[in-house]
CSV table of C-alpha atoms and ligand atoms in Angstrom, one decimal:
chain,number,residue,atom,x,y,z
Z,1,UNK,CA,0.0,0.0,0.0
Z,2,UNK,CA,1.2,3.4,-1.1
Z,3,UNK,CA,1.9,5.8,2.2
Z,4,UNK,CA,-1.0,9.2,2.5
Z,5,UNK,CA,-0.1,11.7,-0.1
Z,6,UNK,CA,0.2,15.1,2.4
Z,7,UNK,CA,-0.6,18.0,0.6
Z,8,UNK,CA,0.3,21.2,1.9
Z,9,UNK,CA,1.6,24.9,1.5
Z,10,UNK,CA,4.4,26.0,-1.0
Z,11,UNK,CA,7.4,27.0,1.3
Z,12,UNK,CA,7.7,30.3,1.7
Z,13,UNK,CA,11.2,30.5,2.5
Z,14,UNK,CA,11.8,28.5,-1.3
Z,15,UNK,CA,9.6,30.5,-3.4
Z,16,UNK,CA,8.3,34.2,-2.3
Z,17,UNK,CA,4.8,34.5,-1.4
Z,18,UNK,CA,4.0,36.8,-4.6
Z,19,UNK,CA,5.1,34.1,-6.9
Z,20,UNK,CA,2.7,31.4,-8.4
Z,21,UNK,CA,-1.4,31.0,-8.8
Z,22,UNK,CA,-3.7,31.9,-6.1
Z,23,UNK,CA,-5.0,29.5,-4.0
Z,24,UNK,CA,-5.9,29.4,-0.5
Z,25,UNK,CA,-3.0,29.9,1.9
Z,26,UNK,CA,-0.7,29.2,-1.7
Z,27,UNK,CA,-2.1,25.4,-1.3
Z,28,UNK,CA,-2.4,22.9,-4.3
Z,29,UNK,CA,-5.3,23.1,-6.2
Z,30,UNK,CA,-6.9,19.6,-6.4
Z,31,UNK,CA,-10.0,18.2,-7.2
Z,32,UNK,CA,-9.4,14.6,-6.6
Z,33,UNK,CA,-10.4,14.5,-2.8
Z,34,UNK,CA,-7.9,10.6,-1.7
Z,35,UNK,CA,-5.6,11.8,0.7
Z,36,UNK,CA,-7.3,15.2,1.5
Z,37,UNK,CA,-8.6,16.3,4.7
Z,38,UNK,CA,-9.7,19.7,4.4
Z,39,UNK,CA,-10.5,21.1,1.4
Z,40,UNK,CA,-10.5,25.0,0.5
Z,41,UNK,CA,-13.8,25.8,-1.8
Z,42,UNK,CA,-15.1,28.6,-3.5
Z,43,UNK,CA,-18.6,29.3,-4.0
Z,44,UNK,CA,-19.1,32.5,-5.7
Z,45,UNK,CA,-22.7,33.3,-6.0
Z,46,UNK,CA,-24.2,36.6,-5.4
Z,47,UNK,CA,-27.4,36.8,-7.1
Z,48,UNK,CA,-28.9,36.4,-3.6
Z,49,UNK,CA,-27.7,39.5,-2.7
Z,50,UNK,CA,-30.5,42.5,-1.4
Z,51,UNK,CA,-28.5,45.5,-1.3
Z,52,UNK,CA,-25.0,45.2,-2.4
Z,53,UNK,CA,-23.8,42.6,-4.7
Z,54,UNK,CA,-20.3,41.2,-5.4
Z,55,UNK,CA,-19.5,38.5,-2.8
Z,56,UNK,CA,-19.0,36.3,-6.4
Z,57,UNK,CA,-16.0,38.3,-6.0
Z,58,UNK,CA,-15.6,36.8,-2.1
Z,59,UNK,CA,-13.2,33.5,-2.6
Z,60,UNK,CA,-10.9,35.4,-5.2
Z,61,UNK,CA,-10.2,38.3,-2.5
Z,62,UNK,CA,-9.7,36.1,0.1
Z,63,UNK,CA,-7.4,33.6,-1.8
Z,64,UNK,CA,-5.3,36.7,-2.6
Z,65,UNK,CA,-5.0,38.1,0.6
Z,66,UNK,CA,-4.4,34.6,2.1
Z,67,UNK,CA,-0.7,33.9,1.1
Z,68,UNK,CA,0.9,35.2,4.0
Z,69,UNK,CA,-0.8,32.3,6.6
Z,70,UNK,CA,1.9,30.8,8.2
Z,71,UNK,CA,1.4,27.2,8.7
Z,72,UNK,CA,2.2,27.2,12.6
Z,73,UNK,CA,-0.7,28.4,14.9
Z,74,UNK,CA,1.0,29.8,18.0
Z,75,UNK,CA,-2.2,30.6,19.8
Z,76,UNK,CA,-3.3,27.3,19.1
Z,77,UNK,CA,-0.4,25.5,19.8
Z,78,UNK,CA,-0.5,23.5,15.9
Z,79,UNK,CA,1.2,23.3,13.1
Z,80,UNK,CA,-1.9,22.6,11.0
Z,81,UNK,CA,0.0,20.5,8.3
Z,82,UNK,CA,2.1,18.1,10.5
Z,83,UNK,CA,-1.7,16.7,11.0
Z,84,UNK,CA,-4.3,17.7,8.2
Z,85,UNK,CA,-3.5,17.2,4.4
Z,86,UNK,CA,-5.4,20.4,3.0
Z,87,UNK,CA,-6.1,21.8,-0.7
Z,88,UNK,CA,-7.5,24.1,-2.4
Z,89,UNK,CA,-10.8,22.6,-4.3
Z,90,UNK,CA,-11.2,25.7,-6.3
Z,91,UNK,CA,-15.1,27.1,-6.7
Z,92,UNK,CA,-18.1,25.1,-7.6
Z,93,UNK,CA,-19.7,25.7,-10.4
Z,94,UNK,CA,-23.3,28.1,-10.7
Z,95,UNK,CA,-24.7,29.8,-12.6
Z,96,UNK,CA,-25.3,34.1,-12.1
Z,97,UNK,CA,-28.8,35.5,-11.8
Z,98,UNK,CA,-30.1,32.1,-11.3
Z,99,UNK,CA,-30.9,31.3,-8.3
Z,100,UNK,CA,-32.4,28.1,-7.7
Z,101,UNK,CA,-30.6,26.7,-10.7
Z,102,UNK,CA,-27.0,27.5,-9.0
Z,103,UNK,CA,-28.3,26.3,-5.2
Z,104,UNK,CA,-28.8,22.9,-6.9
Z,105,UNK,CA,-25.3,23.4,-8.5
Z,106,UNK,CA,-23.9,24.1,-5.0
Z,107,UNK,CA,-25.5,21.5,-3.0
Z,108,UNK,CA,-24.8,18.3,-5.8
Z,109,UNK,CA,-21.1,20.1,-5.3
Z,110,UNK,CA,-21.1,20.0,-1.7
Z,111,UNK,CA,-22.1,16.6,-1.6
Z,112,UNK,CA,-19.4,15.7,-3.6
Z,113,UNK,CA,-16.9,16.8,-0.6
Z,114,UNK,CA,-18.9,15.3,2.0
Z,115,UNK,CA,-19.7,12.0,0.5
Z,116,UNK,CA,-15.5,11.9,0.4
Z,117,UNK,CA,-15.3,12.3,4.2
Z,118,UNK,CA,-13.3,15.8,3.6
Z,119,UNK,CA,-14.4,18.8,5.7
Z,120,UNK,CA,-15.1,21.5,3.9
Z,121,UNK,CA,-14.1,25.2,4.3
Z,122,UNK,CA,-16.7,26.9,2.1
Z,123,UNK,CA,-15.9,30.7,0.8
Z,124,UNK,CA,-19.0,32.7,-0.2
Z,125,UNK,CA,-20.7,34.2,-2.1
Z,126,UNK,CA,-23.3,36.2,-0.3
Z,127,UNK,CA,-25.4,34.3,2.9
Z,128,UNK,CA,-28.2,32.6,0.4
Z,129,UNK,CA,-25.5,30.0,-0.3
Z,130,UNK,CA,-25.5,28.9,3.5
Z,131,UNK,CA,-29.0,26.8,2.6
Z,132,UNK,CA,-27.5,24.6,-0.3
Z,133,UNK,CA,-24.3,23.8,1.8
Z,134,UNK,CA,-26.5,23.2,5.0
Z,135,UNK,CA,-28.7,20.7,2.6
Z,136,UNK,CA,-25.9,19.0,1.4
Z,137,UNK,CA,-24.1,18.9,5.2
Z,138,UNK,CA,-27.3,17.6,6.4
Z,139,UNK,CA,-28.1,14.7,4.1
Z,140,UNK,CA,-24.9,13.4,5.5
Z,141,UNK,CA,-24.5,14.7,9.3
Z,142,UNK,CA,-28.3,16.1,9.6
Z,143,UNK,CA,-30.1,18.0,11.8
Z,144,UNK,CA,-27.3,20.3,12.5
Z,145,UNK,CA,-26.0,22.6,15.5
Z,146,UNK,CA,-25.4,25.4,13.6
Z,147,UNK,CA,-22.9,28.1,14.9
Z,148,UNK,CA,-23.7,31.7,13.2
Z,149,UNK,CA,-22.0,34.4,13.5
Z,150,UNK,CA,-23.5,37.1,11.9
Z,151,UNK,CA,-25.1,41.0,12.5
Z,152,UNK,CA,-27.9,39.7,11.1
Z,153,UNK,CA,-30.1,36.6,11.9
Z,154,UNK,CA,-31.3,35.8,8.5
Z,155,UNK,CA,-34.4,34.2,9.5
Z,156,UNK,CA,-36.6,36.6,7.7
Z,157,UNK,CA,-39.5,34.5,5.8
Z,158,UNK,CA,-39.3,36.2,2.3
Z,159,UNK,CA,-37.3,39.7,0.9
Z,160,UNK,CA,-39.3,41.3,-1.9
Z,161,UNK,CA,-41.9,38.2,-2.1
Z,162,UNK,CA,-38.9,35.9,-2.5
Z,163,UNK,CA,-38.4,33.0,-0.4
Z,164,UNK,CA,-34.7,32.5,-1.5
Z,165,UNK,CA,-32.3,35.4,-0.2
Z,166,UNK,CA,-29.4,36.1,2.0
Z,167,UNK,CA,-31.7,37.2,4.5
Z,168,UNK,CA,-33.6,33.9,4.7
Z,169,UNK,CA,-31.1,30.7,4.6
Z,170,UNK,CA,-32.2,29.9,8.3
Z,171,UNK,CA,-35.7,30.3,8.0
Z,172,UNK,CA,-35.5,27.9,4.8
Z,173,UNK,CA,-32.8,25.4,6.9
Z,174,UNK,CA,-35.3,25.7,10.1
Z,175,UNK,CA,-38.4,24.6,8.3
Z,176,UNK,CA,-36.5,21.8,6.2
Z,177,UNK,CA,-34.7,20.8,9.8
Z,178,UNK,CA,-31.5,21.3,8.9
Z,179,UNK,CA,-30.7,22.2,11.9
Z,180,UNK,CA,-31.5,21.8,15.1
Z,181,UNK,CA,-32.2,25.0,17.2
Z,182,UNK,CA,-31.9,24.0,20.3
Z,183,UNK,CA,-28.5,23.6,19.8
Z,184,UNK,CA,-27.4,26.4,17.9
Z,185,UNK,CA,-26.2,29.6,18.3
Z,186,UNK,CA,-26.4,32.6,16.7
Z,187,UNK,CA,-23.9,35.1,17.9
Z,188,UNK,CA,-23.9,39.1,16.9
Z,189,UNK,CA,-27.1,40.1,16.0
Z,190,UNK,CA,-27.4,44.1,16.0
Z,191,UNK,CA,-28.6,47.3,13.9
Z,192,UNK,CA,-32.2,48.4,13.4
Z,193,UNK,CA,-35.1,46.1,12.5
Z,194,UNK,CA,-38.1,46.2,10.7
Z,195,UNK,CA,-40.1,46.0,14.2
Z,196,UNK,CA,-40.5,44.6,17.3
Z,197,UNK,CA,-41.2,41.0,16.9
Z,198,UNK,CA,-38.1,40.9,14.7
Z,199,UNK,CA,-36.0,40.8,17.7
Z,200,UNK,CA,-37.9,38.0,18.8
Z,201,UNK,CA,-37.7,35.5,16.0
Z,202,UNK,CA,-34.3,33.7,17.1
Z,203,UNK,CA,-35.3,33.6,20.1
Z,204,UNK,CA,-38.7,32.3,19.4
Z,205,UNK,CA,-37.3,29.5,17.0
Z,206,UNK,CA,-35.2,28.5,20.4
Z,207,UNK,CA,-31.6,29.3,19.3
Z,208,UNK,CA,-29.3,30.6,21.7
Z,209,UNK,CA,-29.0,34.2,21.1
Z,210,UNK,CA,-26.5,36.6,21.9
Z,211,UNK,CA,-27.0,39.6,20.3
Z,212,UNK,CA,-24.2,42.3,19.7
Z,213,UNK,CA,-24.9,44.9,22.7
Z,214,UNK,CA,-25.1,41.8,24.8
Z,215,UNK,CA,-21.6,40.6,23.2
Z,216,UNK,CA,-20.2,43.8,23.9
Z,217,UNK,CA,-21.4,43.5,27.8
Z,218,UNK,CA,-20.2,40.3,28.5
Z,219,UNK,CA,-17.6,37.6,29.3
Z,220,UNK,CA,-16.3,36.1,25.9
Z,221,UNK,CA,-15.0,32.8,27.6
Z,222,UNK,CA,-18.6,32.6,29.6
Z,223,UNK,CA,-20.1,32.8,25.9
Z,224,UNK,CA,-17.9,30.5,24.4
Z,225,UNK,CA,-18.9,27.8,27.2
Z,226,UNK,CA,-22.5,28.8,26.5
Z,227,UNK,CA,-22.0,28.0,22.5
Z,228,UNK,CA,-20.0,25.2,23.3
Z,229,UNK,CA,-23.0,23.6,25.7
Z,230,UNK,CA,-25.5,24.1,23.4
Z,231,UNK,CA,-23.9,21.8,20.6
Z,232,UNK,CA,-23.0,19.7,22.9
Z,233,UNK,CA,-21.3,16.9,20.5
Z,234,UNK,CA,-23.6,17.0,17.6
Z,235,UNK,CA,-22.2,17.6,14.2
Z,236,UNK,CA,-22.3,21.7,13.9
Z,237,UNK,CA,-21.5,24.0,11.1
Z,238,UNK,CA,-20.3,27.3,11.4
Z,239,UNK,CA,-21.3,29.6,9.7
Z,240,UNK,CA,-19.4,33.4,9.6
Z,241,UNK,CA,-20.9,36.6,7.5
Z,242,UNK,CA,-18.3,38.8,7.4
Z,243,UNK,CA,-20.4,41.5,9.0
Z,244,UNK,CA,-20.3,40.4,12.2
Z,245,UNK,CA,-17.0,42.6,12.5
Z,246,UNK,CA,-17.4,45.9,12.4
Z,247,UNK,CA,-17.2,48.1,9.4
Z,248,UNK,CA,-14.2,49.6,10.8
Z,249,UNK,CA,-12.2,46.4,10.4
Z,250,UNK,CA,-14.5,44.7,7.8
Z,251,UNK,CA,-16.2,47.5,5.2
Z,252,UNK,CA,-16.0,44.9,2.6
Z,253,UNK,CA,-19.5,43.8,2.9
Z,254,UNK,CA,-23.0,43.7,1.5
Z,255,UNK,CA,-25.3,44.9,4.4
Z,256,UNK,CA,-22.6,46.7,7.4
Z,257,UNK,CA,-23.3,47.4,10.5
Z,258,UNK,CA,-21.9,49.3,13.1
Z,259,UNK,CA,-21.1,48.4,16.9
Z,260,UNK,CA,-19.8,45.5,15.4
Z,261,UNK,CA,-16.7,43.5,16.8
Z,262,UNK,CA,-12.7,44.2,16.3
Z,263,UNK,CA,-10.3,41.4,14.6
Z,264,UNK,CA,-9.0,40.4,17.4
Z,265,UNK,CA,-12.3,39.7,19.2
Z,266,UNK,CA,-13.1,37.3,16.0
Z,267,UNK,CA,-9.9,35.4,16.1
Z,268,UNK,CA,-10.8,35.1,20.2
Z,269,UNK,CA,-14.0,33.8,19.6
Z,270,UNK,CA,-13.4,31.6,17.2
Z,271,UNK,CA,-10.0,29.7,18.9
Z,272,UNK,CA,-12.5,29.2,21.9
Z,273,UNK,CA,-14.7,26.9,19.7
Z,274,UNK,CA,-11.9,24.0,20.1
Z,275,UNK,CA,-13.4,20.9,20.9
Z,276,UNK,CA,-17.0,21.4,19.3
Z,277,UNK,CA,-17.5,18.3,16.3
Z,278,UNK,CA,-17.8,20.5,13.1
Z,279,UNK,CA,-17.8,18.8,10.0
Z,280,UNK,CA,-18.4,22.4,7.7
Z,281,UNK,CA,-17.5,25.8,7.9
Z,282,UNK,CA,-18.5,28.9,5.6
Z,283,UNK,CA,-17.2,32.2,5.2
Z,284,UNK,CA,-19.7,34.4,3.4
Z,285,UNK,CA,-20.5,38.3,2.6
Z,286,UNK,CA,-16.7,39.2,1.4
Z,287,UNK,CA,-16.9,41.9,-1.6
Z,288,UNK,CA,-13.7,43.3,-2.5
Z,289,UNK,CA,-15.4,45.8,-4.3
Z,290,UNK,CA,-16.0,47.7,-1.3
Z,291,UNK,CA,-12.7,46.5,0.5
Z,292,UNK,CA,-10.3,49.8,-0.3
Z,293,UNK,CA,-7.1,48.3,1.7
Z,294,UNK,CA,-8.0,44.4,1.7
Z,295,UNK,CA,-8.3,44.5,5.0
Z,296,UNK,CA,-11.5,42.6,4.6
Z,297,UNK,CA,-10.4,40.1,2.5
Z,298,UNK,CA,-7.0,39.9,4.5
Z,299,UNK,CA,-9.4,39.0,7.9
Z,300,UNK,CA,-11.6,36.6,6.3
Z,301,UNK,CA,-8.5,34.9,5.6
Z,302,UNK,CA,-7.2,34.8,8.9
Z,303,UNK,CA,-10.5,33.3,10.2
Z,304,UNK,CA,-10.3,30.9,7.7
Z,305,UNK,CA,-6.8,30.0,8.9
Z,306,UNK,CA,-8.3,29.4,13.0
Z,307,UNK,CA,-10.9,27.2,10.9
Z,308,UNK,CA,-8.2,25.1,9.6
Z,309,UNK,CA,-6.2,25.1,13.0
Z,310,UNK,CA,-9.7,24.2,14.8
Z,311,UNK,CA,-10.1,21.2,11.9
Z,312,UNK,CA,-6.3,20.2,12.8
Z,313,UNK,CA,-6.6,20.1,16.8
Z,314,UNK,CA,-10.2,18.2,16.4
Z,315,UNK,CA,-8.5,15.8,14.2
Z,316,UNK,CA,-6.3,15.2,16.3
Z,317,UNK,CA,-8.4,14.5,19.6
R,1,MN,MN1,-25.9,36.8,6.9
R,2,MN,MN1,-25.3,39.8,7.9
């Protein structure tokens, strides 16, 4: 028998990080999933989008603003390719300004990678393309604890009359069961509403809610225990919109919001989810367009990077 093929980063210190194609993290890109543990994938669809548009432009900002990830995780105490074999899948295929042609594109993709045994790392695309992956995630792991971090709950019933938006994966997921509210999370909500009963509806649906104000108020490790207890050791899926962070560190989005949350306070948050069983993780709401210095682009890529150092240390245990 032939020993694991390991895939990992170009060195660095043999070929600067400016040189070569992008791919996540300078990664190889490979579609044949034998060998692979993680896999980098890009879904850029926007056409869910409700007021800005051009998170199709979402996995090509981050990929470019990802090569200067080093592969050793000091917080974290991992060097993420001593353990994982990763690559870089490349983006699914969809089809613009069709949406429930390209959500069926997404999820037979999706199911693809699953069906492998590979944990994903999905890069959006704006929120709507939560719903395929979730579907696809589900039919394999299903109903899920879902982990969201997001200004926004996206559990509105319809935008405009449509049932398919960015604003309305959860509601979709929730009445599909997709996932499983009572042991999910959905971390961040802020900004104005439409009315009252909007702040209500996570908390109706019986997630765990922690809205932004709260956030701001509190303990993050007494949060972090709270997410963790809810999910308990179900399969979960985490689930990131961009605009969780505030504007100030994250303008690079479709809907902002201020009294948002600083970089730092992501990467904390996120390093303090060690230990929960995810088997997908998206990234979603990244527009370059709007992204003068890259400094969105350059965080989404970091996050990414404590996904992959989370998927490393679970892998491990
Ligand atoms: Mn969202
Ligand atoms: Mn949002």
């Amino acid at each position: 028998m032939s020993e694991k093929k390991r895939y990992q980063p170009v060195d660095a210190m043999a070929f600067p990080r400016f040189e070569g194609i992008r791919t996540f993290m300078r990664l190889p890109h490979v579609t044949d999933l034998s060998d692979v543990d993680f896999a980098i994938v890009g879904v850029p669809f926007d056409t869910g989008g409700t007021y800005r548009v051009g998170a199709r432009f979402g996995p090509s900002g981050i990929r470019e603003h990802s090569v200067l990830l080093r592969p050793y995780n000091p917080v974290l105490d991992v060097d993420i390719f001593a353990v994982c074999s990763g690559v870089d899948y490349g983006d699914l295929p969809v089809t613009p300004g069709y949406l429930p042609e390209s959500h069926e594109q997404i999820e037979n993709g999706a199911a693809a990678i699953f069906a492998a045994g590979v944990i994903p790392v999905f890069l959006g695309g704006d929120h709507s393309v939560s719903l395929p992956l979730l579907r696809a995630a589900a039919a394999k792991d299903g109903p899920l604890a879902l982990v969201h971090f997001d200004a926004h709950s996206d559990l509105w019933p319809s935008y405009f009359g449509g049932k398919d938006t960015h604003g309305t994966p959860f509601r979709r997921a929730l009445e599909e069961g997709l996932i499983d509210p009572s042991r999910s999370s959905q971390i961040g909500l802020r900004g104005p509403l439409y009315d009252a009963a909007d702040a209500q509806m996570s908390n109706n649906e019986g997630f765990n809610v922690v809205t932004g104000p709260e956030l701001h108020r509190r303990d993050f490790a007494e949060v972090i225990k709270e997410i963790q207890l809810r999910a308990g050791a179900s399969p979960a899926y985490l689930s990131f919109d961009i605009d969780f962070v505030d504007p100030a560190f994250a303008p690079g989005t479709g809907t902002p919001e201020v009294g948002g949350f600083t970089s730092a306070q992501c990467q904390e948050l996120i390093r303090g989810l060690l230990g929960i069983n995810f088997v997908a993780f998206d990234m979603v709401e990244v527009m370059p367009a709007y992204d003068p210095a890259n400094i969105t682009s350059l965080l989404a890529a970091n996050l990414v990077y404590d996904f992959l150092s989370l998927i490393a240390l679970q892998s491990q245990s």
